[in-house]
Coordinates of C-alpha atoms and ligand atoms in Angstrom, one line a residue:
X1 CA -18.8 -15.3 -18.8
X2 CA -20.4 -12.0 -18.8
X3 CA -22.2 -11.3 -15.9
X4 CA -25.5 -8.8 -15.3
X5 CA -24.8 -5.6 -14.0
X6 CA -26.2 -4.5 -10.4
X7 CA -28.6 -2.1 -11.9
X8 CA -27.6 -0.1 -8.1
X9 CA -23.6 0.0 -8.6
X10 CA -21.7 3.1 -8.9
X11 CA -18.8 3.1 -11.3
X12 CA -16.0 5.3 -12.4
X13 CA -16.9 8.3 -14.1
X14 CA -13.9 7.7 -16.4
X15 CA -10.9 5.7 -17.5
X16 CA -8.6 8.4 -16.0
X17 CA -10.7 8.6 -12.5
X18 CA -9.8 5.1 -12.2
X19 CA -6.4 5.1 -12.8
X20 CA -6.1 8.1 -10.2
X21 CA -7.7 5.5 -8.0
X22 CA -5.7 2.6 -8.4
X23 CA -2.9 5.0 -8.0
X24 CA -4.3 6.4 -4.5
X25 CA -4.4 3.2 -3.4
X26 CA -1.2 1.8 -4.7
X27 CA 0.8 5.2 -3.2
X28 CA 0.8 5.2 -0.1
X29 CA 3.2 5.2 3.0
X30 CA 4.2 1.7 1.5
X31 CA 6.3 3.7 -0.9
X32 CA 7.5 6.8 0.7
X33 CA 7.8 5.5 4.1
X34 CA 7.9 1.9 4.5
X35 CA 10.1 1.3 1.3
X36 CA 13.2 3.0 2.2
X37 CA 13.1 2.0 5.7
X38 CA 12.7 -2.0 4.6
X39 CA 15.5 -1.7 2.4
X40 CA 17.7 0.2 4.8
X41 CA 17.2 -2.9 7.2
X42 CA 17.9 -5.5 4.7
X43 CA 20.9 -3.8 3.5
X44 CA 19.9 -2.2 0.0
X45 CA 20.7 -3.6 -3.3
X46 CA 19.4 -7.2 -3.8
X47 CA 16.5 -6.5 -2.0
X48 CA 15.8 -3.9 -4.3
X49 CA 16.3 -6.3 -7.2
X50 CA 13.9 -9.2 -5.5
X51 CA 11.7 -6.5 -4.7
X52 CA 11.6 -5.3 -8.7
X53 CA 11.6 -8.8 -9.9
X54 CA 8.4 -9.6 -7.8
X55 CA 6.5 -6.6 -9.2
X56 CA 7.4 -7.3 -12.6
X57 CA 6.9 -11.2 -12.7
X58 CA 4.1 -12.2 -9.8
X59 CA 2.6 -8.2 -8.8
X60 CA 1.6 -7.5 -12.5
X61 CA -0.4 -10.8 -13.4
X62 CA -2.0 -10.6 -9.9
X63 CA -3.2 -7.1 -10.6
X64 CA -4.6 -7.8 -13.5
X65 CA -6.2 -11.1 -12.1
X66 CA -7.8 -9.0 -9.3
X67 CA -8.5 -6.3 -11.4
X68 CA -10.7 -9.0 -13.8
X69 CA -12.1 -10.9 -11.3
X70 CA -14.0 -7.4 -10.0
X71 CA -14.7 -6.2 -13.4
X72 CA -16.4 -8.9 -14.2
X73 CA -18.5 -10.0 -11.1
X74 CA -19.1 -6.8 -10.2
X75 CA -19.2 -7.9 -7.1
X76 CA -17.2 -7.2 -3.3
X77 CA -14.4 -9.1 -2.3
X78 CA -15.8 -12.2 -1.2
X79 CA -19.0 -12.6 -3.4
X80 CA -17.2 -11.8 -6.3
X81 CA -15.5 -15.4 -6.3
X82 CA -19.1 -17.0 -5.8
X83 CA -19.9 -14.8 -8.9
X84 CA -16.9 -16.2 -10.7
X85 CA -17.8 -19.6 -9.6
X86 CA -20.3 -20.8 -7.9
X87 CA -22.3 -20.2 -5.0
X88 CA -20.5 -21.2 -1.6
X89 CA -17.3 -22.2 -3.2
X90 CA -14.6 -22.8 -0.9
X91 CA -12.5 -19.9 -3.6
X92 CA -14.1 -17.3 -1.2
X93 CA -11.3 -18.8 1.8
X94 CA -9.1 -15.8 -0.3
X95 CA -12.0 -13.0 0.1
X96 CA -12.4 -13.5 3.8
X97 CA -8.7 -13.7 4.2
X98 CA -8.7 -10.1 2.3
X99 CA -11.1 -9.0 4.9
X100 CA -9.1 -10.2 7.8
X101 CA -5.8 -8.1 6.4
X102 CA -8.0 -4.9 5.4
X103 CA -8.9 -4.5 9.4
X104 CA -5.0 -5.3 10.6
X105 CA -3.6 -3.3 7.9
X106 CA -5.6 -0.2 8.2
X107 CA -5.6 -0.6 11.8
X108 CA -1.2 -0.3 12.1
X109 CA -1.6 2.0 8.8
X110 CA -3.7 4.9 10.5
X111 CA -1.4 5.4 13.6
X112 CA 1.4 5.7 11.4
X113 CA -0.6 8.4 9.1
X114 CA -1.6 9.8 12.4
X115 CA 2.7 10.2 12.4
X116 CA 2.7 12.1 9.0
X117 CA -0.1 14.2 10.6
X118 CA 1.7 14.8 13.7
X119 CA 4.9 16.1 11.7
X120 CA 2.4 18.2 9.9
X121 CA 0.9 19.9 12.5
X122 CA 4.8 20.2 13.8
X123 CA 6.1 21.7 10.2
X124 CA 3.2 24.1 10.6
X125 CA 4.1 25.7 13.6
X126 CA 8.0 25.8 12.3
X127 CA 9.2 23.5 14.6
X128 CA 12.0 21.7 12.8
X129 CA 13.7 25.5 12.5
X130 CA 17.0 26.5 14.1
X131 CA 17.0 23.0 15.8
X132 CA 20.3 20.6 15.1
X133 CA 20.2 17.3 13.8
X134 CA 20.2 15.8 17.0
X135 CA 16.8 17.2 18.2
X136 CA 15.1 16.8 14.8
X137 CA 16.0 12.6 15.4
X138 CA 14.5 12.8 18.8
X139 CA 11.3 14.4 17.9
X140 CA 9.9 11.1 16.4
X141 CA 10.5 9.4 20.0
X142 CA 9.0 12.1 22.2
X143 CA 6.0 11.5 20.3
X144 CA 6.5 7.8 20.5
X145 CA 6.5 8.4 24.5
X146 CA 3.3 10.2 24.0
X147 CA 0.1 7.9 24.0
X148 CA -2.3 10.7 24.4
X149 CA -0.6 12.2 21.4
X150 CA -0.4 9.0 19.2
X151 CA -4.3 8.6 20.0
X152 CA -4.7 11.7 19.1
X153 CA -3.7 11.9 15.6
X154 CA -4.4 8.1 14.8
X155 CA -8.1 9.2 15.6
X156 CA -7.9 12.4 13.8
X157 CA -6.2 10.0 10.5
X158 CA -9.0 7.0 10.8
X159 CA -11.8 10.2 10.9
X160 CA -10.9 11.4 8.0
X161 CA -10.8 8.0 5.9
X162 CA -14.3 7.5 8.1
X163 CA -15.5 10.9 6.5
X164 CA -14.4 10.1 3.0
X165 CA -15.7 6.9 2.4
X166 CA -19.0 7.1 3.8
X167 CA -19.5 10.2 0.7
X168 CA -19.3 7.1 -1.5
X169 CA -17.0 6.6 -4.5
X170 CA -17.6 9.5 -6.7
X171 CA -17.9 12.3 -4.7
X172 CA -15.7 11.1 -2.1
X173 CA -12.7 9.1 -3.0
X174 CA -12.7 9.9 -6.7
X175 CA -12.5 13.5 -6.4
X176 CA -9.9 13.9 -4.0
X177 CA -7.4 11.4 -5.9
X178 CA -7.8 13.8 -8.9
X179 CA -6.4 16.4 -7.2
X180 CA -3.8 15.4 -4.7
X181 CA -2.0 12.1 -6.8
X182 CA -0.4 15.1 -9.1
X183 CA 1.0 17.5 -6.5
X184 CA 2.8 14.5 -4.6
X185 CA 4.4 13.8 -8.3
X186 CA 5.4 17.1 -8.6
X187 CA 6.9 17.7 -5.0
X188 CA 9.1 14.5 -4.8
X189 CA 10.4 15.5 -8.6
X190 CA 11.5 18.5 -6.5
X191 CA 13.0 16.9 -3.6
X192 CA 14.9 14.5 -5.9
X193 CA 16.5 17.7 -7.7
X194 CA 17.7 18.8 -4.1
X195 CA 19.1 15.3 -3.3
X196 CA 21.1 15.4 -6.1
X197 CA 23.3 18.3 -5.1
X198 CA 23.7 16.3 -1.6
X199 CA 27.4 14.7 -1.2
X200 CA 25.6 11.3 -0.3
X201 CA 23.6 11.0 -3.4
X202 CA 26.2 9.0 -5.2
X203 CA 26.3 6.8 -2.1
X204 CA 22.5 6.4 -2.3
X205 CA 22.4 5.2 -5.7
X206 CA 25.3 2.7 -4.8
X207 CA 23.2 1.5 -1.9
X208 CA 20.0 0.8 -3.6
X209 CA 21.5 -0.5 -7.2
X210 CA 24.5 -2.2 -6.4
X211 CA 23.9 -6.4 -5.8
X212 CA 25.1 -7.0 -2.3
X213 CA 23.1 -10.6 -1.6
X214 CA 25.7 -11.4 1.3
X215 CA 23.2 -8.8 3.3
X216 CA 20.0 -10.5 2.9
X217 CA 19.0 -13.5 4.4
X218 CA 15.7 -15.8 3.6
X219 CA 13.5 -13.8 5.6
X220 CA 14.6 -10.3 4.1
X221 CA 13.6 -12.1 0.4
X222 CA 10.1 -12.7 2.4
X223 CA 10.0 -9.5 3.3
X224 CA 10.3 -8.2 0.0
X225 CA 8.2 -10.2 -1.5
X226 CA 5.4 -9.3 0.8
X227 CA 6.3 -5.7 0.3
X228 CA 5.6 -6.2 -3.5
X229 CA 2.4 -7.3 -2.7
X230 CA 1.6 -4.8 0.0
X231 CA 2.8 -1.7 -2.3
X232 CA 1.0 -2.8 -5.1
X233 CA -2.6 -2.9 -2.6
X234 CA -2.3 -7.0 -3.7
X235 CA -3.6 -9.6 -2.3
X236 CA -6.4 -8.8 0.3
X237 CA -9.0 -7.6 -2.8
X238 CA -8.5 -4.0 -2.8
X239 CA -8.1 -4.0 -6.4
X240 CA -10.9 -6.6 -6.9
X241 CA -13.0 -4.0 -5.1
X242 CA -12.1 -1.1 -7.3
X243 CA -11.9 -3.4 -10.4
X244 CA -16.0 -4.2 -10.0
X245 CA -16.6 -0.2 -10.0
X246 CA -15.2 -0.4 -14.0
X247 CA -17.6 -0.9 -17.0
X248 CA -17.3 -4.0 -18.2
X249 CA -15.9 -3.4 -21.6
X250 CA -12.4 -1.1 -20.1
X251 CA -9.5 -2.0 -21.0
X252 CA -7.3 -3.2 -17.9
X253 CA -3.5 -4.1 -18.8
X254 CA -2.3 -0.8 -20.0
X255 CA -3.9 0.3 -16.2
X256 CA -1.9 -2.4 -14.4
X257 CA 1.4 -1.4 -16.3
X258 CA 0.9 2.1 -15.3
X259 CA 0.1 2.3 -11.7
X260 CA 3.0 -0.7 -11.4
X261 CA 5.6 1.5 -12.6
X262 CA 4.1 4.8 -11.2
X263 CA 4.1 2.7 -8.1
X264 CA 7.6 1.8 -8.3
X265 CA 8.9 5.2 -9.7
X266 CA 7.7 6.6 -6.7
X267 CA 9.0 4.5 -4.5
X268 CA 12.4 4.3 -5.9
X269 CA 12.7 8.1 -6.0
X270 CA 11.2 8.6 -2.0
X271 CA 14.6 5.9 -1.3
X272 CA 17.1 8.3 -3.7
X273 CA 16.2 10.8 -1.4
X274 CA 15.9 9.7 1.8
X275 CA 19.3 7.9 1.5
X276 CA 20.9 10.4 -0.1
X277 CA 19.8 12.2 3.5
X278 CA 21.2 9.8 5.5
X279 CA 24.7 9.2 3.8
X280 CA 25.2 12.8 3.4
X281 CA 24.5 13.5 7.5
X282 CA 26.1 10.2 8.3
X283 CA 23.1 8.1 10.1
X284 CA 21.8 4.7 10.2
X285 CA 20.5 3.5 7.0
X286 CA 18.9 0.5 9.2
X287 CA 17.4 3.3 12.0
X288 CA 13.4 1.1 11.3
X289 CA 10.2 2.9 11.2
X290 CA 11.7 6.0 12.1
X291 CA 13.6 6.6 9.1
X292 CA 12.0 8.5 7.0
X293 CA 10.8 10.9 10.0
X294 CA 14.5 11.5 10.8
X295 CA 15.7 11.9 7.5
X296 CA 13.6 14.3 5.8
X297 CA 13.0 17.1 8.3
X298 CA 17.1 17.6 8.6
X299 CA 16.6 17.9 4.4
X300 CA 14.0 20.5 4.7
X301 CA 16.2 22.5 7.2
X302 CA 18.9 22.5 5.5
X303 CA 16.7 23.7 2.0
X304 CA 15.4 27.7 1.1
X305 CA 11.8 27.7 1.6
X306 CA 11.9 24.4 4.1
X307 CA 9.5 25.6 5.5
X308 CA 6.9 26.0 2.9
X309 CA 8.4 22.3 1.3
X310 CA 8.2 21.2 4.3
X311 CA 4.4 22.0 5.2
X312 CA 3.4 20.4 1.5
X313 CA 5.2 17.7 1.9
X314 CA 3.5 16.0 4.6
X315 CA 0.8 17.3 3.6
X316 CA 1.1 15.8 0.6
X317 CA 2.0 12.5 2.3
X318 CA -1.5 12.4 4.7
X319 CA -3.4 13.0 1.4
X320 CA -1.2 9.9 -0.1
X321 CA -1.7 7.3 3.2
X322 CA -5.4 8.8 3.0
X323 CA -6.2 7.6 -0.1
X324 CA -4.2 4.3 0.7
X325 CA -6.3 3.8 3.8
X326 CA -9.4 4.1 2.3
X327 CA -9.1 1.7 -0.5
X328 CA -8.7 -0.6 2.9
X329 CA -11.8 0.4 4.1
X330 CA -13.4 0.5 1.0
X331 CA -13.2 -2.9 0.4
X332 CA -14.7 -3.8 4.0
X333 CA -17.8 -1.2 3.7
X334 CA -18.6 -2.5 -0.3
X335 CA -18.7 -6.0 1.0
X336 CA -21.3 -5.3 3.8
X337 CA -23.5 -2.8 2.4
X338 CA -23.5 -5.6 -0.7
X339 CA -23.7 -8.2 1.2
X340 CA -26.0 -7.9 4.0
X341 CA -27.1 -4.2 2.4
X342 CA -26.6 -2.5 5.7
X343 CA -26.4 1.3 5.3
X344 CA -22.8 2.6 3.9
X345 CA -22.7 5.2 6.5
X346 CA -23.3 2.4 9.5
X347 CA -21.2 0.3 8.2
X348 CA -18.6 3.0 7.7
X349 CA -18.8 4.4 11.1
X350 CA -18.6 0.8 13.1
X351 CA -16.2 -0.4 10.7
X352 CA -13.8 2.8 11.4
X353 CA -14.5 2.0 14.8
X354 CA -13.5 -1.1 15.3
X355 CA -10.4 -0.5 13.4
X356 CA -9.7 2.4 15.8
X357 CA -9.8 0.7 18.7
X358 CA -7.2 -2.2 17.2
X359 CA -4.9 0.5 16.4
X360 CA -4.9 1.5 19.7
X361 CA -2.9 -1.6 20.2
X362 CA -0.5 -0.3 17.9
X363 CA -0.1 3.3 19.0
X364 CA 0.7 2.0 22.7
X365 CA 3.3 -0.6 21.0
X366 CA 5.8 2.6 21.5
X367 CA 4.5 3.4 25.0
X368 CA 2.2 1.7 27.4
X369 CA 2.8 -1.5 25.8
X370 CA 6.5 -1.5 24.4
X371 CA 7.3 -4.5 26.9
X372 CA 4.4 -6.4 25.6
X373 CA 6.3 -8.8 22.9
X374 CA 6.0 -12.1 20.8
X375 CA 9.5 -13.1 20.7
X376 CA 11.3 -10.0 19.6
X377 CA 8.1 -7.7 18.3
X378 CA 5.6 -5.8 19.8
X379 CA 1.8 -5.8 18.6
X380 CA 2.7 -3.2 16.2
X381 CA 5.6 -5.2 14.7
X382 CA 3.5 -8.1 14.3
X383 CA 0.4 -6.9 12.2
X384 CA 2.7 -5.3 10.2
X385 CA 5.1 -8.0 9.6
X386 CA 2.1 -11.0 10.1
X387 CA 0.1 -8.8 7.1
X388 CA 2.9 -8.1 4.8
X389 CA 4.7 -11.5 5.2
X390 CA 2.0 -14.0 5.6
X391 CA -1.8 -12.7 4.5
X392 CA -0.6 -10.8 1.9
X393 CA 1.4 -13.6 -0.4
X394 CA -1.3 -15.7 0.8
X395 CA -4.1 -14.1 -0.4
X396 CA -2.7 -13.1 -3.3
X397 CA -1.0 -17.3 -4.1
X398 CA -4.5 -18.5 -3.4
X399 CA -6.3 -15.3 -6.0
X400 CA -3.5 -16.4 -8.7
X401 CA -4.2 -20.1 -8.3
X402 CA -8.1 -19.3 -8.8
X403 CA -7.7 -17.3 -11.6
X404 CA -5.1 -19.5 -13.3
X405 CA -6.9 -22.6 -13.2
X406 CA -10.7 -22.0 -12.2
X407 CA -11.1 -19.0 -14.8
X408 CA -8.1 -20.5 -17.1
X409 CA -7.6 -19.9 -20.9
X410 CA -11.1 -17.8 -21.3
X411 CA -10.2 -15.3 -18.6
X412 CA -6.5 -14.8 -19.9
X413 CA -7.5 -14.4 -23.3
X414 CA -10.3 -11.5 -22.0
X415 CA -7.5 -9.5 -20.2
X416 CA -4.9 -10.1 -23.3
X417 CA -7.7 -8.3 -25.7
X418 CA -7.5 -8.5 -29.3
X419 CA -3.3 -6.6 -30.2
X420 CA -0.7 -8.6 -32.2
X421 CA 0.5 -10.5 -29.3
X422 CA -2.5 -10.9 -27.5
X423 CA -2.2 -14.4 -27.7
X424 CA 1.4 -14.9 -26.2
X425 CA 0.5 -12.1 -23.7
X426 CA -2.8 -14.8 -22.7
X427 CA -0.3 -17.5 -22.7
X428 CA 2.1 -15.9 -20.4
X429 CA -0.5 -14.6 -18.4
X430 CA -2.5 -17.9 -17.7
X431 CA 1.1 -20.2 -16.8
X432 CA 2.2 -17.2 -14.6
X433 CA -0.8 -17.1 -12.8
X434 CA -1.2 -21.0 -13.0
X435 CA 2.4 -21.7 -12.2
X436 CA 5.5 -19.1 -11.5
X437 CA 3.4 -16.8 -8.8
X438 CA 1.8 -19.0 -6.7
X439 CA 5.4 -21.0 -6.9
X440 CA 7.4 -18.1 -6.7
X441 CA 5.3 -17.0 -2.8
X442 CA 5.2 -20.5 -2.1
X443 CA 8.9 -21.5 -2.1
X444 CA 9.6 -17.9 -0.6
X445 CA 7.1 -18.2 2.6
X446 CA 8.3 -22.0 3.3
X447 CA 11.9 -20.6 3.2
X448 CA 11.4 -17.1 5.0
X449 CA 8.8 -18.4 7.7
X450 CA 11.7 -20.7 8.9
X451 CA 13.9 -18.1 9.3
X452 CA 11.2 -15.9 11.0
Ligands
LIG1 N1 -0.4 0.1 -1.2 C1 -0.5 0.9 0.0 C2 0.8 1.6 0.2 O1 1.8 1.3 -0.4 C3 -1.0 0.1 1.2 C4 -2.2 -0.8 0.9 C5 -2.0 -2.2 1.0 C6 -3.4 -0.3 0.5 C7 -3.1 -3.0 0.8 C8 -4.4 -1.1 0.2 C9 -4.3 -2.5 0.3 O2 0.9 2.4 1.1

């Protein structure tokens, strides 16, 4: 099953740069922002738990099967199945489908990091000071109202992931993971030190741990499984697309247990804190998208040198979102510059483009366009939800299935390796991909698109 190398590939300079990049792209406002906010809608505690199960029991073997299905084809998203396979096998339905969600989710993703940027720009100039809750809660909607500003930022966000990618992997993405991944450890460790001396902490813990399954109903479980997926970069070949820049000899499940639980950690801790925030000062834990811009600013007032955690902090967020967001265009540019070797700069540019100018459907989903609506959600809802909830668990069902039983035995073995229990570990591996994942996102969408 080994395959050639492309003589012209560029790959990880080492084990630790990848890491840093599976990180980058696992991290993002899936974790700081969009975790919390989920679980405050869908009530806390057993979504939290179906949420943790999913990582553990269908994210991890999918990661790994994405991860080996790159290493090993060296190959982009959609040829990387032919690789596997064989030319013009129906297998690449799951590659396309990965290309599909890389435009819609980096299209809804970049006006949201153009959000984080707009709060930078806003901690910068001290804004946030001397103001009382109330105005810091209404800051989110005046720029909300604002489509020349939401434009604005969304076009500064996609330039920069634009600027980064087309500098290729090494000098461009690999480099500025290395730096930034650490300081965003070190800042929310910080944070979560403040949060415990909040009255609501206690509160917060009870909200996210305690079982409460009376809350959720079968299109909240839906929701959490699709956020497992869209947390962990799964299911639309972001990770097949990093996985083919490894040598083909690294070692990949200690990397998938890592970035999982890194993943998770920093999730986890990003909810601590923001609903420690919002029990302490008495809002709603099910306020939506705006959560975390609410929450945290009213924390950073209320902290000696807010200002200065403040300013890093978003900062640190943009760099988080950026490196999220250009795992998502990564995998877009690798498979036309492969593909139909067009120029990686072209096919950055027009790429970033295009996505732009689908975000701009997002960015007027507060505005221009709020009445615009299928059933109850705007254009912005929908991606989101459409991505997370449908493509996502899809993609990632169908890339399970292949691996399970096109690949089989040989390929479970080859992740497993050669330790004492590499042989259960293959065993569990190959039925889980074979069997409990794609049944797991099966009986869950049936269930949850019925209650959609
Ligand atoms: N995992 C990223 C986050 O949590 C989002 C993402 C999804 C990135 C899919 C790449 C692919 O923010």
């Amino acid at each position: 099953m080994d395959m050639p190398h492309t003589p012209t590939r560029s790959h990880w300079s080492n084990r630790l740069a990848f890491i840093l990049a599976a990180a980058g792209s696992a991290v993002g406002l899936g974790n700081i922002w969009k975790f919390p906010y989920i679980t405050g809608v869908n009530g806390g505690g057993t979504f939290v738990l179906i949420y943790l199960m999913c990582i553990a029991a269908v994210g991890v073997p999918i990661f790994l099967a994405e991860l080996f299905i790159g290493q090993r084809s060296q190959r982009n998203v959609v040829e990387s199945f032919e690789v596997m396979d064989r030319p013009g096998t129906p297998w690449r339905l799951p590659g396309w489908l990965g290309l599909a969600s890389a435009f819609l989710i980096l299209s809804f993703y970049s006006v949201v990091g153009g959000w984080v940027l707009d709060f930078e720009y806003r901690s910068l100039m001290n804004q946030f000071a001397g103001h009382s809750d109330e105005e810091i809660k209404a800051v989110l909607g005046s720029l909300f109202a604002s489509p020349g500003r939401q434009l604005f930022w969304h076009a500064l966000f996609m330039g920069a992931v634009v600027s980064i990618v087309m500098r290729g992997l090494n000098a461009g993405i690999e480099r500025w993971n290395k730096i930034l991944m650490p300081a965003l450890f070190v800042l929310l460790a910080l944070l979560l030190v403040r949060a415990l001396f909040l009255p609501g902490f206690g509160r917060a813990l009870e909200f996210l741990f305690a079982p409460n399954a009376e809350a959720l109903k079968p299109a909240g479980i839906l929701e959490a499984v699709g956020h497992s997926f869209f947390t962990l970069s799964l299911g639309m070949g972001a990770l097949i697309t990093y996985g083919s820049y490894l040598q083909s000899r690294e070692e990949l499940v200690r990397t998938a247990f890592t970035v999982a639980l890194l993943d998770t950690l920093i999730a986890l801790v990003a909810g601590v804190i923001i609903f420690s925030v919002v029990f302490s000062f008495d809002l709603d834990a099910g306020a939506g998208p705006t959560l975390m811009f609410q929450t945290l600013p009213m924390l950073f007032t209320k902290m000696t040198g807010g200002y200065f955690i403040s300013v890093a902090f978003f900062l640190l967020v943009s760099f988080a979102a950026l490196t999220s967001a250009v795992s998502l265009l990564e995998v877009i540019v690798t498979y036309w510059v492969e593909t139909h070797r067009k120029s990686r700069t072209v096919t950055t540019l027009v790429a970033g483009g295009v996505i732009y100018g689908l975000g701009i459907l997002s960015a007027l989903s507060t505005n221009l366009l709020s009445g615009v609506k299928l059933g109850d959600k705007t254009f912005f809802d929908l991606v989101d939800k459409l991505t997370s909830s449908v493509f996502l668990p899809v993609g990632g069902m169908l890339i399970s299935l292949f691996f399970g039983w096109v690949l089989g035995p040989k390929a479970a073995e080859a992740v497993a390796g050669k330790g004492k229990y590499a042989h259960v570990a293959a065993l569990g591996l190959m039925w889980s991909a074979r069997l409990v994942a794609p049944l797991a996102v099966a009986v869950v969408l049936v269930h949850g698109l019925r209650d959609w």
